[in-house]
PDB file of C-alpha atoms in Angstrom:
ATOM      1  CA  MET A   1      32.569   9.290  25.660  1.00 86.00           C
ATOM      2  CA  THR A   2      29.795   8.642  28.188  1.00 93.00           C
ATOM      3  CA  ARG A   3      26.947   6.521  26.851  1.00 96.00           C
ATOM      4  CA  VAL A   4      23.383   6.960  28.115  1.00 97.00           C
ATOM      5  CA  LEU A   5      21.159   4.097  26.975  1.00 98.00           C
ATOM      6  CA  PHE A   6      17.377   4.535  26.749  1.00 98.00           C
ATOM      7  CA  VAL A   7      15.238   1.398  26.738  1.00 98.00           C
ATOM      8  CA  CYS A   8      11.622   0.802  25.738  1.00 98.00           C
ATOM      9  CA  THR A   9       9.807  -2.188  24.247  1.00 98.00           C
ATOM     10  CA  GLY A  10      10.071  -1.974  20.467  1.00 98.00           C
ATOM     11  CA  ASN A  11      12.719   0.757  20.054  1.00 98.00           C
ATOM     12  CA  VAL A  12      10.160   2.435  17.825  1.00 97.00           C
ATOM     13  CA  HIS A  13       8.728   5.410  19.745  1.00 98.00           C
ATOM     14  CA  ARG A  14       9.702   6.204  23.336  1.00 98.00           C
ATOM     15  CA  SER A  15      13.378   5.285  23.524  1.00 98.00           C
ATOM     16  CA  VAL A  16      13.965   6.675  20.031  1.00 98.00           C
ATOM     17  CA  LEU A  17      12.474  10.024  21.024  1.00 98.00           C
ATOM     18  CA  ALA A  18      14.464  10.096  24.263  1.00 98.00           C
ATOM     19  CA  GLU A  19      17.726   9.313  22.455  1.00 98.00           C
ATOM     20  CA  ARG A  20      17.370  11.911  19.735  1.00 98.00           C
ATOM     21  CA  LEU A  21      15.776  14.645  21.867  1.00 98.00           C
ATOM     22  CA  LEU A  22      18.512  14.359  24.490  1.00 98.00           C
ATOM     23  CA  ALA A  23      21.073  14.649  21.696  1.00 97.00           C
ATOM     24  CA  ALA A  24      19.349  17.843  20.568  1.00 97.00           C
ATOM     25  CA  ARG A  25      19.254  19.329  24.086  1.00 97.00           C
ATOM     26  CA  LEU A  26      22.836  18.621  25.174  1.00 95.00           C
ATOM     27  CA  PRO A  27      25.335  21.486  24.943  1.00 92.00           C
ATOM     28  CA  PRO A  28      27.783  21.522  22.025  1.00 91.00           C
ATOM     29  CA  GLY A  29      30.842  19.422  22.721  1.00 90.00           C
ATOM     30  CA  SER A  30      29.159  17.251  25.344  1.00 92.00           C
ATOM     31  CA  ALA A  31      30.820  13.890  25.936  1.00 92.00           C
ATOM     32  CA  VAL A  32      27.401  12.289  26.510  1.00 95.00           C
ATOM     33  CA  ARG A  33      26.342   9.977  23.678  1.00 96.00           C
ATOM     34  CA  PRO A  34      22.665   8.969  23.800  1.00 98.00           C
ATOM     35  CA  ALA A  35      21.682   5.544  22.432  1.00 98.00           C
ATOM     36  CA  SER A  36      18.592   3.338  22.564  1.00 98.00           C
ATOM     37  CA  ALA A  37      17.353  -0.239  22.354  1.00 98.00           C
ATOM     38  CA  GLY A  38      14.166  -2.233  22.878  1.00 98.00           C
ATOM     39  CA  THR A  39      13.406  -5.296  24.969  1.00 98.00           C
ATOM     40  CA  LEU A  40      11.403  -6.805  22.087  1.00 98.00           C
ATOM     41  CA  ALA A  41      12.924  -4.840  19.225  1.00 97.00           C
ATOM     42  CA  ARG A  42      13.671  -6.309  15.827  1.00 95.00           C
ATOM     43  CA  PRO A  43      16.755  -4.970  14.059  1.00 95.00           C
ATOM     44  CA  ARG A  44      15.796  -2.644  11.242  1.00 94.00           C
ATOM     45  CA  SER A  45      17.157   0.449   9.555  1.00 95.00           C
ATOM     46  CA  GLY A  46      15.266   3.713   9.465  1.00 95.00           C
ATOM     47  CA  MET A  47      12.977   5.430  11.923  1.00 97.00           C
ATOM     48  CA  GLU A  48       9.234   4.796  11.986  1.00 96.00           C
ATOM     49  CA  ALA A  49       7.579   7.587   9.976  1.00 97.00           C
ATOM     50  CA  SER A  50       5.284   8.976  12.674  1.00 97.00           C
ATOM     51  CA  THR A  51       8.116   8.997  15.222  1.00 98.00           C
ATOM     52  CA  ARG A  52      10.398  10.844  12.838  1.00 98.00           C
ATOM     53  CA  ALA A  53       7.742  13.422  12.009  1.00 98.00           C
ATOM     54  CA  VAL A  54       7.068  14.224  15.662  1.00 98.00           C
ATOM     55  CA  LEU A  55      10.776  14.182  16.529  1.00 98.00           C
ATOM     56  CA  GLU A  56      11.670  16.623  13.777  1.00 98.00           C
ATOM     57  CA  GLU A  57       8.758  18.871  14.724  1.00 98.00           C
ATOM     58  CA  LEU A  58      10.417  19.189  18.139  1.00 98.00           C
ATOM     59  CA  GLY A  59      13.835  19.903  16.653  1.00 98.00           C
ATOM     60  CA  GLY A  60      15.427  16.449  16.733  1.00 98.00           C
ATOM     61  CA  ASP A  61      17.343  14.671  13.975  1.00 98.00           C
ATOM     62  CA  GLY A  62      15.696  11.570  12.576  1.00 97.00           C
ATOM     63  CA  SER A  63      18.476  10.471  10.230  1.00 97.00           C
ATOM     64  CA  GLY A  64      20.709   7.426  10.507  1.00 97.00           C
ATOM     65  CA  PHE A  65      18.621   5.507  13.030  1.00 98.00           C
ATOM     66  CA  ALA A  66      18.520   1.709  13.341  1.00 97.00           C
ATOM     67  CA  ALA A  67      16.353  -0.176  15.846  1.00 98.00           C
ATOM     68  CA  ARG A  68      18.080  -2.885  17.881  1.00 98.00           C
ATOM     69  CA  PRO A  69      17.287  -5.341  20.677  1.00 98.00           C
ATOM     70  CA  LEU A  70      18.547  -4.786  24.205  1.00 98.00           C
ATOM     71  CA  THR A  71      21.536  -6.957  25.101  1.00 98.00           C
ATOM     72  CA  ALA A  72      23.692  -7.525  28.162  1.00 98.00           C
ATOM     73  CA  GLN A  73      26.617  -5.940  26.327  1.00 98.00           C
ATOM     74  CA  LEU A  74      24.678  -2.729  25.649  1.00 98.00           C
ATOM     75  CA  VAL A  75      23.752  -2.477  29.322  1.00 98.00           C
ATOM     76  CA  ALA A  76      27.307  -3.204  30.455  1.00 97.00           C
ATOM     77  CA  GLU A  77      28.771  -0.573  28.144  1.00 96.00           C
ATOM     78  CA  ALA A  78      26.403   2.208  29.260  1.00 97.00           C
ATOM     79  CA  ALA A  79      27.312   4.636  32.029  1.00 95.00           C
ATOM     80  CA  LEU A  80      23.591   5.170  32.660  1.00 97.00           C
ATOM     81  CA  VAL A  81      20.611   3.049  31.596  1.00 98.00           C
ATOM     82  CA  LEU A  82      17.198   4.726  31.571  1.00 98.00           C
ATOM     83  CA  GLY A  83      14.043   2.709  30.964  1.00 98.00           C
ATOM     84  CA  LEU A  84      10.946   4.478  29.775  1.00 98.00           C
ATOM     85  CA  ALA A  85       8.970   2.304  32.192  1.00 98.00           C
ATOM     86  CA  HIS A  86       9.767   0.065  35.151  1.00 97.00           C
ATOM     87  CA  GLU A  87       9.611  -3.078  33.046  1.00 98.00           C
ATOM     88  CA  HIS A  88      12.453  -1.778  30.884  1.00 98.00           C
ATOM     89  CA  ARG A  89      14.695  -0.949  33.826  1.00 98.00           C
ATOM     90  CA  GLU A  90      14.030  -4.387  35.268  1.00 98.00           C
ATOM     91  CA  ALA A  91      14.838  -6.061  31.943  1.00 98.00           C
ATOM     92  CA  ALA A  92      18.189  -4.270  31.837  1.00 98.00           C
ATOM     93  CA  VAL A  93      19.045  -5.372  35.373  1.00 98.00           C
ATOM     94  CA  ARG A  94      18.151  -8.984  34.572  1.00 98.00           C
ATOM     95  CA  LEU A  95      20.564  -8.925  31.651  1.00 98.00           C
ATOM     96  CA  ALA A  96      23.385  -7.303  33.642  1.00 98.00           C
ATOM     97  CA  PRO A  97      22.763  -7.481  37.415  1.00 97.00           C
ATOM     98  CA  THR A  98      26.017  -5.673  38.227  1.00 96.00           C
ATOM     99  CA  ALA A  99      24.597  -2.585  36.480  1.00 97.00           C
ATOM    100  CA  LEU A 100      21.807  -2.221  39.062  1.00 97.00           C
ATOM    101  CA  ARG A 101      23.059   1.100  40.441  1.00 96.00           C
ATOM    102  CA  ARG A 102      23.244   2.535  36.925  1.00 97.00           C
ATOM    103  CA  CYS A 103      19.699   1.517  35.931  1.00 98.00           C
ATOM    104  CA  PHE A 104      16.669   3.748  36.524  1.00 98.00           C
ATOM    105  CA  THR A 105      13.550   4.803  34.741  1.00 98.00           C
ATOM    106  CA  LEU A 106      14.047   8.122  32.969  1.00 98.00           C
ATOM    107  CA  LYS A 107      11.559   9.957  35.164  1.00 97.00           C
ATOM    108  CA  GLU A 108      12.885   8.319  38.328  1.00 97.00           C
ATOM    109  CA  PHE A 109      16.443   9.425  37.618  1.00 97.00           C
ATOM    110  CA  VAL A 110      15.442  13.007  36.848  1.00 96.00           C
ATOM    111  CA  ARG A 111      13.123  13.168  39.866  1.00 94.00           C
ATOM    112  CA  LEU A 112      15.807  11.960  42.264  1.00 94.00           C
ATOM    113  CA  ALA A 113      18.715  13.871  40.727  1.00 91.00           C
ATOM    114  CA  ALA A 114      16.882  17.167  40.288  1.00 84.00           C
ATOM    115  CA  GLY A 115      15.547  17.045  43.826  1.00 75.00           C
ATOM    116  CA  ARG A 116      19.016  17.179  45.304  1.00 52.00           C
ATOM    117  CA  VAL A 117      21.839  17.662  42.837  1.00 43.00           C
ATOM    118  CA  ASP A 118      25.429  16.757  43.711  1.00 39.00           C
ATOM    119  CA  THR A 119      27.896  18.793  41.686  1.00 37.00           C
ATOM    120  CA  ALA A 120      31.443  17.511  41.366  1.00 35.00           C
ATOM    121  CA  ARG A 121      34.033  20.260  41.528  1.00 31.00           C
ATOM    122  CA  GLY A 122      36.945  20.389  39.127  1.00 31.00           C
ATOM    123  CA  GLY A 123      38.099  16.803  39.499  1.00 32.00           C
ATOM    124  CA  GLU A 124      38.660  17.139  43.246  1.00 30.00           C
ATOM    125  CA  GLY A 125      36.497  14.133  44.015  1.00 31.00           C
ATOM    126  CA  THR A 126      34.183  16.139  46.256  1.00 30.00           C
ATOM    127  CA  ALA A 127      30.591  17.156  45.797  1.00 33.00           C
ATOM    128  CA  THR A 128      28.376  20.030  46.842  1.00 33.00           C
ATOM    129  CA  THR A 129      24.786  19.153  47.706  1.00 35.00           C
ATOM    130  CA  HIS A 130      21.955  21.465  46.698  1.00 36.00           C
ATOM    131  CA  SER A 131      18.977  20.463  48.840  1.00 37.00           C
ATOM    132  CA  ASP A 132      17.095  23.765  48.601  1.00 37.00           C
ATOM    133  CA  VAL A 133      16.798  24.248  44.847  1.00 39.00           C
ATOM    134  CA  PRO A 134      13.530  26.034  43.941  1.00 42.00           C
ATOM    135  CA  ASP A 135      11.095  24.061  41.807  1.00 42.00           C
ATOM    136  CA  GLY A 136      11.933  24.312  38.131  1.00 45.00           C
ATOM    137  CA  GLN A 137      15.453  25.625  38.748  1.00 46.00           C
ATOM    138  CA  VAL A 138      18.009  22.873  38.265  1.00 44.00           C
ATOM    139  CA  PRO A 139      21.664  23.823  38.731  1.00 41.00           C
ATOM    140  CA  PRO A 140      23.856  22.400  35.986  1.00 43.00           C
ATOM    141  CA  VAL A 141      26.284  19.634  36.813  1.00 41.00           C
ATOM    142  CA  VAL A 142      29.950  20.547  36.337  1.00 39.00           C
ATOM    143  CA  ASP A 143      31.967  17.413  35.554  1.00 51.00           C
ATOM    144  CA  GLY A 144      31.582  14.215  37.580  1.00 76.00           C
ATOM    145  CA  PHE A 145      29.024  12.196  35.642  1.00 86.00           C
ATOM    146  CA  ASP A 146      29.860   9.177  37.797  1.00 87.00           C
ATOM    147  CA  VAL A 147      29.348  11.235  40.972  1.00 86.00           C
ATOM    148  CA  VAL A 148      25.878  12.288  39.813  1.00 88.00           C
ATOM    149  CA  VAL A 149      24.827   8.721  38.995  1.00 92.00           C
ATOM    150  CA  ALA A 150      26.215   7.304  42.247  1.00 91.00           C
ATOM    151  CA  ALA A 151      24.624  10.031  44.360  1.00 90.00           C
ATOM    152  CA  THR A 152      21.275   9.529  42.645  1.00 93.00           C
ATOM    153  CA  ALA A 153      21.455   5.777  43.220  1.00 94.00           C
ATOM    154  CA  SER A 154      22.157   6.343  46.903  1.00 92.00           C
ATOM    155  CA  ARG A 155      18.996   8.429  47.234  1.00 91.00           C
ATOM    156  CA  ARG A 156      16.748   5.823  45.635  1.00 89.00           C
ATOM    157  CA  GLY A 157      15.946   4.117  48.935  1.00 81.00           C
ATOM    158  CA  ALA A 158      15.845   7.312  50.977  1.00 83.00           C
ATOM    159  CA  ALA A 159      13.460   9.355  48.828  1.00 81.00           C
ATOM    160  CA  ALA A 160       9.728   9.340  49.465  1.00 80.00           C
ATOM    161  CA  ALA A 161       8.043   6.597  47.474  1.00 81.00           C
ATOM    162  CA  VAL A 162       5.823   7.484  44.532  1.00 86.00           C
ATOM    163  CA  PRO A 163       3.298   5.234  42.761  1.00 87.00           C
ATOM    164  CA  PRO A 164       5.221   3.208  40.147  1.00 81.00           C
ATOM    165  CA  ALA A 165       3.060   4.559  37.322  1.00 89.00           C
ATOM    166  CA  GLU A 166       4.327   8.074  38.018  1.00 93.00           C
ATOM    167  CA  ASP A 167       7.798   7.063  36.866  1.00 95.00           C
ATOM    168  CA  ASP A 168       6.534   5.415  33.663  1.00 97.00           C
ATOM    169  CA  ILE A 169       5.920   7.018  30.280  1.00 98.00           C
ATOM    170  CA  SER A 170       2.988   5.330  28.577  1.00 97.00           C
ATOM    171  CA  ASP A 171       3.469   3.492  25.298  1.00 97.00           C
ATOM    172  CA  PRO A 172       1.844   5.376  22.367  1.00 97.00           C
ATOM    173  CA  TRP A 173       2.060   2.344  20.065  1.00 96.00           C
ATOM    174  CA  GLY A 174      -1.095   1.995  17.934  1.00 94.00           C
ATOM    175  CA  ARG A 175      -2.698   5.122  19.363  1.00 96.00           C
ATOM    176  CA  PRO A 176      -3.587   8.404  17.581  1.00 97.00           C
ATOM    177  CA  ARG A 177      -0.870  10.844  16.563  1.00 96.00           C
ATOM    178  CA  SER A 178      -2.000  13.244  19.276  1.00 97.00           C
ATOM    179  CA  VAL A 179      -1.033  10.634  21.878  1.00 98.00           C
ATOM    180  CA  LEU A 180       2.360  10.141  20.267  1.00 98.00           C
ATOM    181  CA  TYR A 181       2.895  13.895  20.195  1.00 98.00           C
ATOM    182  CA  GLY A 182       1.923  14.191  23.864  1.00 98.00           C
ATOM    183  CA  CYS A 183       4.350  11.390  24.698  1.00 98.00           C
ATOM    184  CA  ALA A 184       7.094  13.174  22.772  1.00 98.00           C
ATOM    185  CA  ARG A 185       6.437  16.428  24.607  1.00 98.00           C
ATOM    186  CA  GLU A 186       6.596  14.641  27.961  1.00 98.00           C
ATOM    187  CA  ILE A 187       9.879  12.996  27.003  1.00 98.00           C
ATOM    188  CA  ASP A 188      11.279  16.267  25.685  1.00 98.00           C
ATOM    189  CA  GLY A 189      10.557  18.075  28.931  1.00 97.00           C
ATOM    190  CA  THR A 190      12.187  15.307  30.938  1.00 97.00           C
ATOM    191  CA  VAL A 191      15.322  14.957  28.806  1.00 98.00           C
ATOM    192  CA  SER A 192      15.739  18.735  28.727  1.00 96.00           C
ATOM    193  CA  THR A 193      16.100  18.608  32.502  1.00 95.00           C
ATOM    194  CA  LEU A 194      18.351  15.569  32.155  1.00 95.00           C
ATOM    195  CA  ALA A 195      20.612  17.492  29.775  1.00 94.00           C
ATOM    196  CA  ARG A 196      21.133  20.170  32.417  1.00 91.00           C
ATOM    197  CA  LEU A 197      21.762  17.601  35.116  1.00 90.00           C
ATOM    198  CA  LEU A 198      24.392  15.853  33.033  1.00 86.00           C
ATOM    199  CA  GLY A 199      26.036  19.061  31.884  1.00 74.00           C
ATOM    200  CA  GLY A 200      29.070  18.416  29.720  1.00 57.00           C
ATOM    201  CA  GLY A 201      29.055  14.754  30.717  1.00 52.00           C
ATOM    202  CA  ALA A 202      32.689  14.094  31.538  1.00 45.00           C
ATOM    203  CA  SER A 203      33.603  10.537  30.570  1.00 39.00           C
ATOM    204  CA  LEU A 204      33.859   7.911  33.267  1.00 32.00           C
TER     205      LEU A 204
END
């Protein structure tokens, strides 16, 4: 099992949507197990009603959810930690500094990984680099989850900088349903690409 942990503030909207929409977009039999937590979350059972409604409209499963606070143990146990904004990635790193190379924002990870995908081949420990992939065409990853994460981390300092806000997904808390729905659609598009990048998600 390979755990991908999404982090937002309250574990009410953004990270919940990312967790459950990724689960819906992964191929059957994937070893990737999405999870979520919030930097200021309060433990509670059940999904917030508006989040569940939007999630299920997009084809996700809203059952069996429980909000929980982010902890050092959750970060340490995750193969990949994806904040919905920079503040969430930074909070994860503060809790578990050794996880730095496994912590990104969701949009940052997809931007870096999709721009130049390294595909591990059949357990050989090698990788093929695709640096000329047309826009919108992301080759699937075949095995090697750890190779993908490590290669993406290595490109973080080499890639052209973007304004920090471009890698954040805005918090829809307290805003109209249309804003929440737009947020969900943005997350869905991003995690759909992530699902292809992670492929079957071989366990680390």
